[in-house]
Short mmCIF file of C-alpha atoms and ligand atoms in Angstrom, two decimals:
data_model
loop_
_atom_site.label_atom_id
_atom_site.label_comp_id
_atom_site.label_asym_id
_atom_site.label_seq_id
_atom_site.Cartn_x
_atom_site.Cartn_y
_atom_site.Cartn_z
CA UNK A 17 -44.12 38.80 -30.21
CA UNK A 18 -44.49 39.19 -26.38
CA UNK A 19 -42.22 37.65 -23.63
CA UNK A 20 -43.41 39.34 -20.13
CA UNK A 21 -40.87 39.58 -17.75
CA UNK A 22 -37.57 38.93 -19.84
CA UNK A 23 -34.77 41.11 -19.07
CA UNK A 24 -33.66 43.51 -21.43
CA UNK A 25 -29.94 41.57 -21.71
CA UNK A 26 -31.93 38.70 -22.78
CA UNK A 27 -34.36 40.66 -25.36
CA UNK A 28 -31.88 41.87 -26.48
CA UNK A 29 -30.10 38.41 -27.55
CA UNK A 30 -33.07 37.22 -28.86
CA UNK A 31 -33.98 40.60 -30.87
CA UNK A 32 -30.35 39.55 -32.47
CA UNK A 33 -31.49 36.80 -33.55
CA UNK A 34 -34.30 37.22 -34.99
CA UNK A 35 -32.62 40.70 -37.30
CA UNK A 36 -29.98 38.15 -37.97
CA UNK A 37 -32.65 35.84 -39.41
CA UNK A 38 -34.16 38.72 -41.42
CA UNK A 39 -30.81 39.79 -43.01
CA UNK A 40 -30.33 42.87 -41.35
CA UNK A 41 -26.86 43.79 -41.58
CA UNK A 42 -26.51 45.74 -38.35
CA UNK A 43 -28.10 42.68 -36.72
CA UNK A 44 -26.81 43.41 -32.90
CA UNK A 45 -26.12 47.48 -32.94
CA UNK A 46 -30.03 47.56 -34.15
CA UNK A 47 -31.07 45.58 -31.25
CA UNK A 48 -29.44 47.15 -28.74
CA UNK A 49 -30.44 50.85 -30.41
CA UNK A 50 -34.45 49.29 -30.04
CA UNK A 51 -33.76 48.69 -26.33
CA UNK A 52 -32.25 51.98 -25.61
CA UNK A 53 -34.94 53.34 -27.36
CA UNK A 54 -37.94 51.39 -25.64
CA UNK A 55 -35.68 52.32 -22.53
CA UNK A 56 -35.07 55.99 -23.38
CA UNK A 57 -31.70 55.82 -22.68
CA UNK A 58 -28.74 55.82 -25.15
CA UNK A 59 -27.54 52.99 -27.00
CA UNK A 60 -24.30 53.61 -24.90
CA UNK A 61 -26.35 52.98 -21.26
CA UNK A 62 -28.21 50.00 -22.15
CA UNK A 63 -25.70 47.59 -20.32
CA UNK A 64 -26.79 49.35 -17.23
CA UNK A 65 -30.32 48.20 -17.83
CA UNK A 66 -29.49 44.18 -19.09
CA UNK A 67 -31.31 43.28 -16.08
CA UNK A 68 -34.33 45.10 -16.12
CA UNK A 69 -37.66 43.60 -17.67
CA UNK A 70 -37.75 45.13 -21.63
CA UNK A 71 -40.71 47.25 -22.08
CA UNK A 72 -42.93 45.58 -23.84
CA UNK A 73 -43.06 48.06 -26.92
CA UNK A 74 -39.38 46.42 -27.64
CA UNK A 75 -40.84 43.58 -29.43
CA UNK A 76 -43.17 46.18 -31.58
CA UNK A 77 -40.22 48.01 -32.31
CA UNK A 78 -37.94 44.81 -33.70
CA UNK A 79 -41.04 43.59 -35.61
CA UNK A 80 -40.75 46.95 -37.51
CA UNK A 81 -36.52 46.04 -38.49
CA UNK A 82 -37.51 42.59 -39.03
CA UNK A 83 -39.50 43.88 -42.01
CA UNK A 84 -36.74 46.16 -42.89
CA UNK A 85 -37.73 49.71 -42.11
CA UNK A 86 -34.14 51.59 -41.35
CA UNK A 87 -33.96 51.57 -37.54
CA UNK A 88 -33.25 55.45 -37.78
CA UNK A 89 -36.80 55.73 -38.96
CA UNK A 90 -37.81 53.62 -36.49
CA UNK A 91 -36.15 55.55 -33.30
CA UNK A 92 -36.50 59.14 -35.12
CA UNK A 93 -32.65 59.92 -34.99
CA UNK A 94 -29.10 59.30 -36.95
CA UNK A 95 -25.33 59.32 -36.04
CA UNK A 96 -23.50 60.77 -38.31
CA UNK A 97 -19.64 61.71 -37.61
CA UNK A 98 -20.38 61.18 -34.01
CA UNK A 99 -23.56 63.80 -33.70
CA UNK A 100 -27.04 63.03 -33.17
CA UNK A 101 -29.35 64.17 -36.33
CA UNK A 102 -33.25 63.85 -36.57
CA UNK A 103 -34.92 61.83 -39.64
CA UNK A 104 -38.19 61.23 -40.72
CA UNK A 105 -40.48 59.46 -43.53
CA UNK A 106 -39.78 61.22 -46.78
CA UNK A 107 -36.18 62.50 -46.54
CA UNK A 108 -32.76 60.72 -47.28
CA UNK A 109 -31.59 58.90 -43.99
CA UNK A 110 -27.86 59.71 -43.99
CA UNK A 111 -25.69 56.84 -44.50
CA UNK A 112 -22.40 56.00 -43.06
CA UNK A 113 -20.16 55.67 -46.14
CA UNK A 114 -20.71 59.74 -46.65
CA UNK A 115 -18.77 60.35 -43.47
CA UNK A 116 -15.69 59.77 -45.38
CA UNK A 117 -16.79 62.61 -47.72
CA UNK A 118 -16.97 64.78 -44.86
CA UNK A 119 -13.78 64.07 -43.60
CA UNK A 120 -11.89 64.64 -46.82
CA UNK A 121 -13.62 68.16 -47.04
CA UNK A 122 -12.66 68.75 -43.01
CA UNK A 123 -9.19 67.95 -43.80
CA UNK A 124 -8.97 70.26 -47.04
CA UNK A 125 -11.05 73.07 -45.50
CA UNK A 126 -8.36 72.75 -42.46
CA UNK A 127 -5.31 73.07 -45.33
CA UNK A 128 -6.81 76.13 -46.27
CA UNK A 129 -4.76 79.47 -46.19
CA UNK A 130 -8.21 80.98 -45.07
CA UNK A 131 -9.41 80.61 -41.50
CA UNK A 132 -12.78 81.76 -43.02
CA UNK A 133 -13.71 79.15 -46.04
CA UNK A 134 -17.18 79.64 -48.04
CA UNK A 135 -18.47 76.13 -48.17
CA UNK A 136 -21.95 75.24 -50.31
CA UNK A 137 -23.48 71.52 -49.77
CA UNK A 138 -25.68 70.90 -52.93
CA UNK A 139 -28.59 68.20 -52.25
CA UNK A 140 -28.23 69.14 -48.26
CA UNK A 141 -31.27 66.43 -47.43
CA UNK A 142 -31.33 66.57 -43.94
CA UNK A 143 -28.64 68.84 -43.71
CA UNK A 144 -26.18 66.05 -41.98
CA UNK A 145 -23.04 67.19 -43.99
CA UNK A 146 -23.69 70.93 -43.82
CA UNK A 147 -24.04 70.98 -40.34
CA UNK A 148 -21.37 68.59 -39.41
CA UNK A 149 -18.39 71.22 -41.38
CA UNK A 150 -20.20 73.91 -39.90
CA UNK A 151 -19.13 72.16 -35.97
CA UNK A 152 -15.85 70.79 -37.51
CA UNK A 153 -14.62 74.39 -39.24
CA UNK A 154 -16.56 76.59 -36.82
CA UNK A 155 -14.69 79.57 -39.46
CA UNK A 156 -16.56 78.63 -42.49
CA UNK A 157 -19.84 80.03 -43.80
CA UNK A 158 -22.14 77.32 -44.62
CA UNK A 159 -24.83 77.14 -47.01
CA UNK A 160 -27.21 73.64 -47.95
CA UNK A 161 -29.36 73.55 -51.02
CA UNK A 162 -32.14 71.15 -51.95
CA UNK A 163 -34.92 70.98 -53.89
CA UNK A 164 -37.46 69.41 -51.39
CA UNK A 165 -38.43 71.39 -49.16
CA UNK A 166 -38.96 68.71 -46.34
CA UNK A 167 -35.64 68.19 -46.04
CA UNK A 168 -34.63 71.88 -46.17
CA UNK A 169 -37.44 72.33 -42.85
CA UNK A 170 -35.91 69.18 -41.58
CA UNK A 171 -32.07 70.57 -42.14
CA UNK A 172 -32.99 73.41 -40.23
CA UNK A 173 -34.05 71.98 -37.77
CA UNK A 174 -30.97 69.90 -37.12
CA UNK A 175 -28.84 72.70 -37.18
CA UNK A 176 -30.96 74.46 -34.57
CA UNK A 177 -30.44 71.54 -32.57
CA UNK A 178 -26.47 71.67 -33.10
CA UNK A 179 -26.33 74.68 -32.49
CA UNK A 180 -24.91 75.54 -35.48
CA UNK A 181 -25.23 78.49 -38.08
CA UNK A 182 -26.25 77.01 -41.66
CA UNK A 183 -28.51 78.97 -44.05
CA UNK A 184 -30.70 76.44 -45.88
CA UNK A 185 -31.98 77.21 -49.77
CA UNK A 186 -35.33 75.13 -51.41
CA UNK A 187 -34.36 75.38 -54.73
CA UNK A 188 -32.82 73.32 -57.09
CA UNK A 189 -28.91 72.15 -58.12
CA UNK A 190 -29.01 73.48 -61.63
CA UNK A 191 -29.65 77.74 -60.77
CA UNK A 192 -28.95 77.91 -57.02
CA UNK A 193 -27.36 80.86 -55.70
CA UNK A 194 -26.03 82.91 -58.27
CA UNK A 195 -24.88 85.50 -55.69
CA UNK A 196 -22.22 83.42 -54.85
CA UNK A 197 -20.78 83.12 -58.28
CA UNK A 198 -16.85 82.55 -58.22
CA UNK A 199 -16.83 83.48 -54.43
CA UNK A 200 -16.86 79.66 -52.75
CA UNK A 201 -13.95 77.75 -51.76
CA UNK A 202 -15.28 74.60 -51.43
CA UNK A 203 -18.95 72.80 -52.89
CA UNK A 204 -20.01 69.56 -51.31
CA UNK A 205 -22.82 67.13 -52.86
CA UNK A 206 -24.40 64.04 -52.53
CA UNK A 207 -26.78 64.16 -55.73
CA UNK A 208 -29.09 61.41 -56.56
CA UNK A 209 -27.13 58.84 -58.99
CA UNK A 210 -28.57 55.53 -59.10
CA UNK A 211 -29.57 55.37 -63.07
CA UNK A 212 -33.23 54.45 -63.30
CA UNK A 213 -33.95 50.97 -63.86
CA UNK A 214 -31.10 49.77 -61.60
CA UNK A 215 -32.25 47.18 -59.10
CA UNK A 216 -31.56 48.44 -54.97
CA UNK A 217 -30.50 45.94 -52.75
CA UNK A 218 -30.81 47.31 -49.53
CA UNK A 219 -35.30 46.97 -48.40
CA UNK A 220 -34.16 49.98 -46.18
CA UNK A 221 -33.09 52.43 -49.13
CA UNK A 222 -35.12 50.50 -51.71
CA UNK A 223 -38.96 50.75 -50.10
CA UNK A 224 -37.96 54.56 -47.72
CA UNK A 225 -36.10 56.56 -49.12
CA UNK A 226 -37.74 59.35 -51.14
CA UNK A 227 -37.77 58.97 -54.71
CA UNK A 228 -35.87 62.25 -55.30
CA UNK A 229 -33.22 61.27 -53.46
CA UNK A 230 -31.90 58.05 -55.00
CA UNK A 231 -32.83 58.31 -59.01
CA UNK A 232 -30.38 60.23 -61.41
CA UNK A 233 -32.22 59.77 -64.56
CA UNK A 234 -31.14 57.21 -67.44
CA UNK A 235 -27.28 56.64 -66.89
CA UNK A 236 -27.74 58.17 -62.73
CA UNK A 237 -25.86 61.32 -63.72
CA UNK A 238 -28.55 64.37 -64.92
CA UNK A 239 -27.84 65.61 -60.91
CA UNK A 240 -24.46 65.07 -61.11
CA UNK A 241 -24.15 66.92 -64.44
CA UNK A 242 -25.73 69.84 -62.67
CA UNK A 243 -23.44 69.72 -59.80
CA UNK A 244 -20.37 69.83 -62.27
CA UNK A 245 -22.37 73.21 -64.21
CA UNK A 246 -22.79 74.80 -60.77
CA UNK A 247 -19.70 74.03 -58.87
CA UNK A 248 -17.91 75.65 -61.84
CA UNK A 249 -19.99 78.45 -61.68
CA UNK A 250 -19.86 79.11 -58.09
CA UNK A 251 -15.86 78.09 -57.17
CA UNK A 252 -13.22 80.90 -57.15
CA UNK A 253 -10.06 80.22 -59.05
CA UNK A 254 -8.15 77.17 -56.97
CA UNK A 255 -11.91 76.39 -55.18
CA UNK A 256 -12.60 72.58 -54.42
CA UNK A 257 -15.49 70.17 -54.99
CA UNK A 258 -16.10 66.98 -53.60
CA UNK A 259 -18.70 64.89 -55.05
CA UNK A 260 -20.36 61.70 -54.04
CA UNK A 261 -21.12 58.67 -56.86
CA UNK A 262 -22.18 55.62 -57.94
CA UNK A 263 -18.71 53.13 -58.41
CA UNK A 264 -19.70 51.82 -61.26
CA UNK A 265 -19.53 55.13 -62.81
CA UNK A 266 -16.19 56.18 -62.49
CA UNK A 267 -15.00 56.49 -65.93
CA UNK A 268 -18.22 58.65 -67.02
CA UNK A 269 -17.39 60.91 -63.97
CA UNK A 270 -13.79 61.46 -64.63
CA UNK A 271 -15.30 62.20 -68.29
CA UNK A 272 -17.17 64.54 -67.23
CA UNK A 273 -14.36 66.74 -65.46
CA UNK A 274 -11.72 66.85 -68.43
CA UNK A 275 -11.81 70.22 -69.47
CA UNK A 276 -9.37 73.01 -68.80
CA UNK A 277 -11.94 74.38 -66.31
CA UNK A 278 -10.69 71.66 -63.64
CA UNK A 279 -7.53 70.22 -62.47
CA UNK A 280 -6.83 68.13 -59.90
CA UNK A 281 -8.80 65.84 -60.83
CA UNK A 282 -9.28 61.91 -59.02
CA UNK A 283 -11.98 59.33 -58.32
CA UNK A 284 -10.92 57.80 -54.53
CA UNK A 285 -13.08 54.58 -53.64
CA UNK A 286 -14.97 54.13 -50.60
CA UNK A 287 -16.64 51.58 -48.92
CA UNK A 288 -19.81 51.31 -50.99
CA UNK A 289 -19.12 54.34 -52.69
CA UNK A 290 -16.99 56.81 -54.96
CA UNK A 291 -16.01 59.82 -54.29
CA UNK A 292 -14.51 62.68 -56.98
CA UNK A 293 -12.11 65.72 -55.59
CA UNK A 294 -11.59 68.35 -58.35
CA UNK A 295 -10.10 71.95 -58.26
CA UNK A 296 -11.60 74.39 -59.84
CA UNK A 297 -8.32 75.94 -62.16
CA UNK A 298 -6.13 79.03 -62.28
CA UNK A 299 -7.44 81.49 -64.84
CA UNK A 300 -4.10 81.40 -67.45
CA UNK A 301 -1.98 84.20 -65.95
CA UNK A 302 -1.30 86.68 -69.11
CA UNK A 303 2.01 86.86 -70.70
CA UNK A 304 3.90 89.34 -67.89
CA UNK A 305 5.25 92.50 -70.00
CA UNK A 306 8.20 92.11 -72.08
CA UNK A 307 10.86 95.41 -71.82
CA UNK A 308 11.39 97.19 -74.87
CA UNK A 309 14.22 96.68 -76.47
CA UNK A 310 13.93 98.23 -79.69
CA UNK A 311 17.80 99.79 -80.08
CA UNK A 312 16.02 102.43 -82.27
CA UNK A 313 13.78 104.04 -79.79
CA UNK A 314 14.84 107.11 -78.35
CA UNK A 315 14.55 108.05 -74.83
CA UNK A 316 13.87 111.25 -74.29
CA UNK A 317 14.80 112.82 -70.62
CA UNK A 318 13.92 116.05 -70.01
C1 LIG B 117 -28.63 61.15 -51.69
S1 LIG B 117 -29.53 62.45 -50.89
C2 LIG B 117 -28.21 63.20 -49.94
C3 LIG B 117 -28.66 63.92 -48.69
C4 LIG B 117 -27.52 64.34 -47.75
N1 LIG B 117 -26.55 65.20 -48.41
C5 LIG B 117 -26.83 63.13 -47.17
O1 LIG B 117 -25.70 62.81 -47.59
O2 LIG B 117 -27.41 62.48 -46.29
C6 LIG B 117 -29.78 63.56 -52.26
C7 LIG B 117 -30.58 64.81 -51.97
O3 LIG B 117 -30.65 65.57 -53.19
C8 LIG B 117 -31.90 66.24 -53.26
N2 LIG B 117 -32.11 66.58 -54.68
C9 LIG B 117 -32.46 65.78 -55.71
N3 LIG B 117 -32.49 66.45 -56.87
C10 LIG B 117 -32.15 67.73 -56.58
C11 LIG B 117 -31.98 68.91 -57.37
N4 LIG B 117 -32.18 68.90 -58.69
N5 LIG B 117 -31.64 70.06 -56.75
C12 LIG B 117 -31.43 70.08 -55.40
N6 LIG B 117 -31.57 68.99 -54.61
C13 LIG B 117 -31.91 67.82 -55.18
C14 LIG B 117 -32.88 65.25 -52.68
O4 LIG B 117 -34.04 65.89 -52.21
C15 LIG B 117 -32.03 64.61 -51.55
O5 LIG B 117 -32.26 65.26 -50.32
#
């Protein structure tokens, strides 16, 4: 579609539209991200441009949401928690309903006694949570694991551009770093859990989003199963993990956190989303001495 000479205020009211018509949830924020995009400006400035003609790539650009490709794809960046992340084709495009995960694990990693927290983000992606405790907590050392090693380029890149330090590992959930056995205060993840089979409403998550990224095997939870193995590997005695899941598999989750190994332990809804808070527990303290009082026993004092 092509309409020379309209000003961007009116593309803009039109490009509504038309995402409306499509179903796209974010029908108006979209349109306006296009034109700041087109512009090369922020989605913030646009109002300053409402009377200037739209470039004509807008309408190329809208075209591409109307057919449901995420508009981060489409404009090459995220916000998540406020900062500005890259994405591309091929790795996990962050989504908005994790920022509450992140600010559960700001807000515990705060309550800490130490200024200094270990902190491990298992299935990193682009590296959006990592980085974004790394700013919050500048204390804490932070480490993000995945297995593909797109994202794990693609984290480390983002944290260059925050300006953040975040070592990235390729490797996968189930045997990553065993040098940090017992030493972590707090694990992070987002696994794949969507059990295979499951229909996915969303065209955006459905047809670009990597494969790896959304399916968790038959019931959604081999990743998550993983995650539980290596968080209680890695967590010191009183250590924390926060982990992202499916709602509808609450009860399986919980399930899977009911031994002695873990206390602490509750499921706290989101918007779209679950997410489960466990503490890794206490070794049992041993039985403190008991004095002696056997009346027969002789003390000798020299
Ligand atoms: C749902 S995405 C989450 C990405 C990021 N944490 C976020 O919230 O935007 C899940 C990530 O887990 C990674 N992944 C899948 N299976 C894995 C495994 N076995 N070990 C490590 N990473 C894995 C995928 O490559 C993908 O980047």
């Amino acid at each position: 579609m092509t309409a020379s000479g309209l000003s961007t205020g009116s593309a803009i009211k039109g490009a509504h539209a038309m995402l409306d018509a499509a179903g796209v949830p974010t029908a108006e924020r979209d349109a306006v991200s296009l034109a700041a995009y087109a512009l090369g400006t922020t989605p913030d400035a646009v109002g300053a441009h409402s009377e200037v003609p739209v470039p004509a790539e807008f309408w190329a650009l809208v075209d591409r949401r109307v057919a449901r490709e995420p508009v981060e794809l489409i404009v090459g960046a995220s916000y998540f928690c406020g900062r500005r992340f890259l994405v591309e084709p091929g790795v996990f495009v962050p989504k908005p309903e994790t920022e509450e995960l992140v600010a559960r694990v700001v807000e515990r990693l705060r309550a800490l006694p130490t200024a200094t927290p270990r902190v491990v983000d298992l299935c990193t992606g682009s590296g959006v949570v990592a980085i974004t405790v790394a700013a919050e907590v500048p204390g804490a050392t932070v480490t993000g694991v995945d297995l593909s090693g797109q994202a794990c380029d693609l984290a480390v890149r983002n944290a260059a551009t925050a300006e953040v330090k975040v070592a990235f590992e390729c490797c996968d959930v189930a045997t990553a770093l065993p040098e940090l056995d017992g030493l972590v205060d707090v694990v992070i993840a987002n696994p794949p859990y969507i059990p295979v089979g499951r229909a996915i409403g969303m065209p955006e998550v459905r047809d670009h989003d990597p494969a790896l990224a959304l399916w968790g095997g038959p019931d959604g939870l081999d990743v998550v199963r993983a995650v539980e193995r290596t968080a209680r590997r890695l967590l010191a005695p009183g250590g924390w993990l926060f982990l992202e899941h499916g709602p509808y598999q609450v009860q399986a989750v919980l399930a899977m956190f009911g031994d002695a190994a873990w206390s602490q332990v509750a499921d706290h809804e989101t918007v779209d989303d679950a997410v489960l808070v466990a503490r890794r527990a206490e070794p049992e303290r041993p039985e403190p001495e008991r004095p002696d009082h056997d009346p027969n026993r002789i003390i000798r004092e020299q």
